[in-house]
Amino acid sequence: QSKYGKVPYKIASLSSKYKVPIMILAGNVKIEKKDLNLDGPIGIYSINPKGMPLSEAMDKASELIIKKLSIILNNFKNSKTFI
């Protein structure tokens, strides 16, 4: 699917339009913010470690989301920068 047909892109578009910070967490991310041609505070993060099989990632989805959010929030706390 194209990046423009996805729900996260639509949400990111609204976020950008109204300058509302947003974090997008996805299993595998193969796109960077600069590729979306959107302004605004948008963070795009992959929760799947490289090399982890999809079936394992799906089984551990909650754990992977919590781990990634912990990393993001610690970075925010240390840098005072959301994205």
PDB file of C-alpha atoms in Angstrom:
ATOM      1  CA  GLN A   1       0.000   0.000   0.000  1.00  0.00           C
ATOM      2  CA  SER A   2       1.129   3.540  -0.595  1.00  0.00           C
ATOM      3  CA  LYS A   3       1.991   5.853   2.278  1.00  0.00           C
ATOM      4  CA  TYR A   4      -0.840   8.183   1.248  1.00  0.00           C
ATOM      5  CA  GLY A   5      -3.562   5.548   1.567  1.00  0.00           C
ATOM      6  CA  LYS A   6      -2.785   4.615   5.150  1.00  0.00           C
ATOM      7  CA  VAL A   7      -4.643   5.796   8.228  1.00  0.00           C
ATOM      8  CA  PRO A   8      -1.405   6.947   9.951  1.00  0.00           C
ATOM      9  CA  TYR A   9      -0.720   9.290   7.026  1.00  0.00           C
ATOM     10  CA  LYS A  10      -4.194  10.801   7.291  1.00  0.00           C
ATOM     11  CA  ILE A  11      -3.733  11.321  11.033  1.00  0.00           C
ATOM     12  CA  ALA A  12      -0.267  12.790  10.462  1.00  0.00           C
ATOM     13  CA  SER A  13      -1.742  15.169   7.849  1.00  0.00           C
ATOM     14  CA  LEU A  14      -4.281  16.486  10.354  1.00  0.00           C
ATOM     15  CA  SER A  15      -1.598  16.699  13.024  1.00  0.00           C
ATOM     16  CA  SER A  16       0.608  18.712  10.704  1.00  0.00           C
ATOM     17  CA  LYS A  17      -2.221  20.996   9.600  1.00  0.00           C
ATOM     18  CA  TYR A  18      -3.114  21.928  13.179  1.00  0.00           C
ATOM     19  CA  LYS A  19       0.472  21.721  14.544  1.00  0.00           C
ATOM     20  CA  VAL A  20      -0.486  19.059  17.083  1.00  0.00           C
ATOM     21  CA  PRO A  21       2.397  16.770  18.105  1.00  0.00           C
ATOM     22  CA  ILE A  22       1.917  13.122  17.199  1.00  0.00           C
ATOM     23  CA  MET A  23       3.819   9.887  17.626  1.00  0.00           C
ATOM     24  CA  ILE A  24       3.161   7.078  15.191  1.00  0.00           C
ATOM     25  CA  LEU A  25       4.172   3.624  16.371  1.00  0.00           C
ATOM     26  CA  ALA A  26       4.128   0.866  13.780  1.00  0.00           C
ATOM     27  CA  GLY A  27       5.461  -2.636  13.478  1.00  0.00           C
ATOM     28  CA  ASN A  28       7.876  -1.910  10.660  1.00  0.00           C
ATOM     29  CA  VAL A  29       8.568   1.585   9.424  1.00  0.00           C
ATOM     30  CA  LYS A  30      10.067   1.949   5.992  1.00  0.00           C
ATOM     31  CA  ILE A  31       9.553   5.687   5.644  1.00  0.00           C
ATOM     32  CA  GLU A  32      10.983   8.769   7.295  1.00  0.00           C
ATOM     33  CA  LYS A  33       9.219  11.977   8.264  1.00  0.00           C
ATOM     34  CA  LYS A  34      10.967  13.887   5.472  1.00  0.00           C
ATOM     35  CA  ASP A  35       9.426  11.495   2.933  1.00  0.00           C
ATOM     36  CA  LEU A  36       5.893  12.461   4.012  1.00  0.00           C
ATOM     37  CA  ASN A  37       6.246  16.115   2.968  1.00  0.00           C
ATOM     38  CA  LEU A  38       4.504  17.263   6.152  1.00  0.00           C
ATOM     39  CA  ASP A  39       5.423  19.982   8.590  1.00  0.00           C
ATOM     40  CA  GLY A  40       4.775  19.829  12.267  1.00  0.00           C
ATOM     41  CA  PRO A  41       5.909  17.728  15.188  1.00  0.00           C
ATOM     42  CA  ILE A  42       5.582  14.177  13.900  1.00  0.00           C
ATOM     43  CA  GLY A  43       7.569  11.238  15.262  1.00  0.00           C
ATOM     44  CA  ILE A  44       7.524   7.911  13.441  1.00  0.00           C
ATOM     45  CA  TYR A  45       8.838   4.883  15.273  1.00  0.00           C
ATOM     46  CA  SER A  46       9.153   1.187  14.523  1.00  0.00           C
ATOM     47  CA  ILE A  47       8.464  -1.179  17.411  1.00  0.00           C
ATOM     48  CA  ASN A  48       9.853  -4.338  15.768  1.00  0.00           C
ATOM     49  CA  PRO A  49      13.495  -5.131  16.394  1.00  0.00           C
ATOM     50  CA  LYS A  50      15.344  -5.926  13.169  1.00  0.00           C
ATOM     51  CA  GLY A  51      15.322  -9.603  12.395  1.00  0.00           C
ATOM     52  CA  MET A  52      12.379 -10.497  14.641  1.00  0.00           C
ATOM     53  CA  PRO A  53       9.904 -12.751  12.830  1.00  0.00           C
ATOM     54  CA  LEU A  54       6.445 -11.278  12.332  1.00  0.00           C
ATOM     55  CA  SER A  55       4.749 -14.033  14.341  1.00  0.00           C
ATOM     56  CA  GLU A  56       7.004 -13.344  17.335  1.00  0.00           C
ATOM     57  CA  ALA A  57       6.514  -9.587  17.015  1.00  0.00           C
ATOM     58  CA  MET A  58       2.742 -10.037  17.005  1.00  0.00           C
ATOM     59  CA  ASP A  59       2.925 -12.244  20.100  1.00  0.00           C
ATOM     60  CA  LYS A  60       5.039  -9.612  21.860  1.00  0.00           C
ATOM     61  CA  ALA A  61       3.243  -6.513  20.523  1.00  0.00           C
ATOM     62  CA  SER A  62       2.270  -5.111  23.940  1.00  0.00           C
ATOM     63  CA  GLU A  63       5.769  -5.617  25.294  1.00  0.00           C
ATOM     64  CA  LEU A  64       7.347  -4.028  22.203  1.00  0.00           C
ATOM     65  CA  ILE A  65       5.056  -0.984  22.386  1.00  0.00           C
ATOM     66  CA  ILE A  66       5.834  -0.444  26.073  1.00  0.00           C
ATOM     67  CA  LYS A  67       9.567  -0.834  25.449  1.00  0.00           C
ATOM     68  CA  LYS A  68       9.538   1.661  22.560  1.00  0.00           C
ATOM     69  CA  LEU A  69       7.437   4.190  24.492  1.00  0.00           C
ATOM     70  CA  SER A  70       9.839   3.899  27.408  1.00  0.00           C
ATOM     71  CA  ILE A  71      12.763   4.721  25.118  1.00  0.00           C
ATOM     72  CA  ILE A  72      10.909   7.643  23.507  1.00  0.00           C
ATOM     73  CA  LEU A  73       9.818   9.104  26.855  1.00  0.00           C
ATOM     74  CA  ASN A  74      13.300   8.738  28.348  1.00  0.00           C
ATOM     75  CA  ASN A  75      14.741  10.561  25.343  1.00  0.00           C
ATOM     76  CA  PHE A  76      12.109  13.265  25.784  1.00  0.00           C
ATOM     77  CA  LYS A  77      12.874  13.591  29.492  1.00  0.00           C
ATOM     78  CA  ASN A  78      16.605  13.937  28.788  1.00  0.00           C
ATOM     79  CA  SER A  79      16.358  16.266  25.805  1.00  0.00           C
ATOM     80  CA  LYS A  80      13.081  18.170  26.417  1.00  0.00           C
ATOM     81  CA  THR A  81      12.309  17.630  22.743  1.00  0.00           C
ATOM     82  CA  PHE A  82       9.139  15.762  21.837  1.00  0.00           C
ATOM     83  CA  ILE A  83      10.158  14.576  18.403  1.00  0.00           C
TER      84      ILE A  83
END
